[in-house]
C-alpha cells in the first residue's frame, strides 16, 4: 500500500472544520484535476460520490463511499471501483496554540488528509489508456501528481475555511515503503 498524508494547522474549532469538510462536492473548486463531483446522500455513512478527474490524456471517474463519520473529528471513505483505496479526514484539536498563531485566534486544530492505496490493484482494463502507454508508466508518473494534488487541496481549503489567505505550512507524513 502507498500512502499520501498531509496535515496543517487550522485556526477554527473542530465543529466548524468538520462541517466544512463534510461538504465534499465543493472540493472540485480546490483541485487542478478534479473536474466535477456528483453526490448521492447527505455526507453520512453510505453517501456515494462520483469524482470526475482529468490529467494528461486521461479522464477517469472514481466512485467513493463514506464508510464512517465521527463528528467533529473524522470522515472515513473508500473507493468502490477499480482501485483499492481508503482515506480519511481527521481533525485533532490542539491543547495549545502554536507559537506563530495569529494574535486574534483562540483555538487551533491539526487537520489531516490521509489516503492509502494499492497501485497494483488497478488493471489496464480499468482505465482507458492511450495507445502504446503502459499502466506502469502512468502509475509512476501519477504518484507525484497525487501528492501535489493533496497539498494543493489542503492549502486551498485552509484559505477558504479561515476566510483569509495566509502562508500555510504543510506537514507531509509518510510511512516506510510509501
Short mmCIF file of C-alpha atoms in Angstrom, two decimals:
data_model
loop_
_atom_site.label_atom_id
_atom_site.label_comp_id
_atom_site.label_asym_id
_atom_site.label_seq_id
_atom_site.Cartn_x
_atom_site.Cartn_y
_atom_site.Cartn_z
CA UNK A 1 0.00 0.00 0.00
CA UNK A 2 1.18 3.51 -0.83
CA UNK A 3 0.19 6.38 1.40
CA UNK A 4 -0.37 10.10 0.97
CA UNK A 5 -0.80 12.04 4.19
CA UNK A 6 -0.78 15.82 4.53
CA UNK A 7 -1.62 17.91 7.58
CA UNK A 8 -1.72 21.53 8.61
CA UNK A 9 -2.99 23.73 11.42
CA UNK A 10 -6.36 25.45 11.01
CA UNK A 11 -7.41 28.21 13.40
CA UNK A 12 -11.03 27.23 13.98
CA UNK A 13 -12.94 24.91 16.33
CA UNK A 14 -13.25 21.27 15.20
CA UNK A 15 -17.02 21.58 14.65
CA UNK A 16 -16.61 24.33 12.05
CA UNK A 17 -13.82 22.45 10.28
CA UNK A 18 -15.84 19.24 10.19
CA UNK A 19 -18.92 20.94 8.71
CA UNK A 20 -16.74 22.41 6.00
CA UNK A 21 -15.02 19.08 5.19
CA UNK A 22 -18.24 17.07 5.06
CA UNK A 23 -19.41 19.27 2.16
CA UNK A 24 -17.37 17.19 -0.28
CA UNK A 25 -18.75 18.41 -3.65
CA UNK A 26 -17.03 21.77 -3.22
CA UNK A 27 -13.62 20.03 -3.41
CA UNK A 28 -13.70 20.37 -7.20
CA UNK A 29 -13.13 24.10 -6.58
CA UNK A 30 -9.76 23.34 -4.93
CA UNK A 31 -8.37 20.70 -7.25
CA UNK A 32 -6.49 21.11 -10.50
CA UNK A 33 -7.54 17.68 -11.77
CA UNK A 34 -10.93 17.06 -10.16
CA UNK A 35 -13.44 18.43 -12.67
CA UNK A 36 -16.77 17.59 -11.03
CA UNK A 37 -18.30 15.77 -8.08
CA UNK A 38 -21.76 14.18 -8.01
CA UNK A 39 -23.19 13.30 -4.62
CA UNK A 40 -25.85 10.81 -3.60
CA UNK A 41 -26.58 11.25 0.11
CA UNK A 42 -26.06 13.80 2.85
CA UNK A 43 -22.41 13.12 3.77
CA UNK A 44 -23.26 10.46 6.36
CA UNK A 45 -22.14 6.81 6.05
CA UNK A 46 -23.39 5.32 2.80
CA UNK A 47 -23.16 8.61 0.89
CA UNK A 48 -21.71 7.97 -2.56
CA UNK A 49 -19.68 10.26 -4.77
CA UNK A 50 -18.69 10.12 -8.42
CA UNK A 51 -15.46 12.07 -8.88
CA UNK A 52 -14.58 13.11 -12.41
CA UNK A 53 -10.81 13.50 -12.89
CA UNK A 54 -8.77 14.68 -15.86
CA UNK A 55 -4.97 14.51 -16.05
CA UNK A 56 -2.68 14.46 -19.06
CA UNK A 57 -4.59 12.49 -21.75
CA UNK A 58 -6.62 10.55 -19.23
CA UNK A 59 -10.07 11.02 -17.82
CA UNK A 60 -11.39 8.81 -15.07
CA UNK A 61 -14.41 8.62 -12.81
CA UNK A 62 -13.63 7.39 -9.31
CA UNK A 63 -16.53 6.13 -7.24
CA UNK A 64 -16.31 6.51 -3.47
CA UNK A 65 -18.48 5.91 -0.44
CA UNK A 66 -18.41 7.37 3.05
CA UNK A 67 -17.87 4.43 5.40
CA UNK A 68 -17.90 6.10 8.80
CA UNK A 69 -18.06 9.51 10.43
CA UNK A 70 -17.23 10.64 13.94
CA UNK A 71 -18.32 14.28 14.14
CA UNK A 72 -16.42 16.53 14.57
CA UNK A 73 -13.16 14.60 14.27
CA UNK A 74 -13.25 12.10 11.42
CA UNK A 75 -14.68 11.26 7.98
CA UNK A 76 -13.70 7.85 6.53
CA UNK A 77 -14.25 6.77 2.94
CA UNK A 78 -13.34 4.07 0.44
CA UNK A 79 -13.03 3.87 -3.33
CA UNK A 80 -15.58 1.35 -4.60
CA UNK A 81 -14.41 0.84 -8.20
CA UNK A 82 -11.18 -0.25 -9.92
CA UNK A 83 -8.59 0.52 -7.22
CA UNK A 84 -8.24 -0.49 -3.59
CA UNK A 85 -8.05 2.80 -1.69
CA UNK A 86 -9.26 4.13 1.63
CA UNK A 87 -8.89 7.54 3.18
CA UNK A 88 -9.97 9.91 5.86
CA UNK A 89 -10.07 13.46 7.07
CA UNK A 90 -9.04 13.73 10.73
CA UNK A 91 -9.38 16.82 12.93
CA UNK A 92 -7.39 16.96 16.18
CA UNK A 93 -7.92 19.92 18.47
CA UNK A 94 -4.64 21.27 19.84
CA UNK A 95 -4.26 21.89 23.57
CA UNK A 96 -2.11 24.96 22.94
CA UNK A 97 -1.90 27.44 20.09
CA UNK A 98 1.27 27.24 18.00
CA UNK A 99 3.83 29.95 18.81
CA UNK A 100 3.27 31.55 15.39
CA UNK A 101 -0.55 31.62 15.65
CA UNK A 102 -2.25 34.85 14.56
CA UNK A 103 -2.90 37.01 17.64
CA UNK A 104 -6.68 37.11 17.06
CA UNK A 105 -7.08 33.31 17.08
CA UNK A 106 -8.09 31.44 20.21
CA UNK A 107 -8.34 27.85 19.02
CA UNK A 108 -6.46 25.60 16.63
CA UNK A 109 -6.71 22.10 15.20
CA UNK A 110 -4.39 19.94 13.16
CA UNK A 111 -6.26 18.71 10.08
CA UNK A 112 -5.05 15.53 8.36
CA UNK A 113 -5.87 14.31 4.84
CA UNK A 114 -4.79 10.66 4.58
CA UNK A 115 -5.09 8.18 1.69
CA UNK A 116 -3.82 4.62 1.44
CA UNK A 117 -3.97 2.96 -1.96
CA UNK A 118 -2.67 -0.14 -3.70
CA UNK A 119 -1.39 0.82 -7.16
CA UNK A 120 -1.14 -2.88 -8.03
CA UNK A 121 -4.91 -3.25 -7.61
CA UNK A 122 -5.50 -1.33 -10.86
CA UNK A 123 -5.52 -3.31 -14.08
CA UNK A 124 -5.02 -1.94 -17.59
CA UNK A 125 -8.64 -2.78 -18.43
CA UNK A 126 -9.92 -0.50 -15.66
CA UNK A 127 -8.59 2.66 -17.30
CA UNK A 128 -8.86 3.70 -20.94
CA UNK A 129 -5.17 4.27 -21.75
CA UNK A 130 -3.85 5.93 -24.89
CA UNK A 131 -2.30 3.58 -27.41
CA UNK A 132 1.25 2.40 -26.52
CA UNK A 133 1.03 3.74 -22.95
CA UNK A 134 1.59 1.21 -20.18
CA UNK A 135 -0.28 1.22 -16.89
CA UNK A 136 3.05 1.03 -15.04
CA UNK A 137 4.25 4.23 -16.71
CA UNK A 138 1.01 6.01 -15.80
CA UNK A 139 1.23 4.88 -12.15
CA UNK A 140 4.87 6.03 -11.87
CA UNK A 141 4.00 9.45 -13.33
CA UNK A 142 0.84 9.77 -11.25
CA UNK A 143 2.42 9.26 -7.79
CA UNK A 144 3.97 12.76 -7.53
CA UNK A 145 0.86 14.31 -9.11
CA UNK A 146 -1.31 12.76 -6.38
CA UNK A 147 0.99 14.11 -3.63
CA UNK A 148 0.99 17.61 -5.14
CA UNK A 149 -2.80 17.48 -5.57
CA UNK A 150 -3.27 16.57 -1.89
CA UNK A 151 -1.08 19.51 -0.89
CA UNK A 152 -2.96 21.89 -3.22
CA UNK A 153 -6.36 20.84 -1.88
CA UNK A 154 -5.34 21.30 1.76
CA UNK A 155 -3.77 24.72 1.09
CA UNK A 156 -6.85 25.99 -0.74
CA UNK A 157 -9.28 24.60 1.82
CA UNK A 158 -7.43 26.38 4.65
CA UNK A 159 -7.66 29.75 2.89
CA UNK A 160 -11.37 29.25 2.24
CA UNK A 161 -12.35 27.87 5.64
CA UNK A 162 -10.49 30.54 7.61
CA UNK A 163 -11.77 33.27 5.31
CA UNK A 164 -8.35 34.80 4.80
CA UNK A 165 -5.24 33.96 2.81
CA UNK A 166 -2.13 33.11 4.78
CA UNK A 167 1.02 31.10 4.36
CA UNK A 168 0.09 27.50 5.12
CA UNK A 169 2.76 25.19 6.45
CA UNK A 170 2.05 21.64 5.35
CA UNK A 171 3.49 18.58 7.01
CA UNK A 172 3.96 15.57 4.77
CA UNK A 173 3.59 12.32 6.69
CA UNK A 174 4.87 9.09 5.24
CA UNK A 175 5.38 5.56 6.37
CA UNK A 176 8.24 3.29 5.29
CA UNK A 177 7.69 1.88 1.83
CA UNK A 178 5.50 4.77 0.66
#
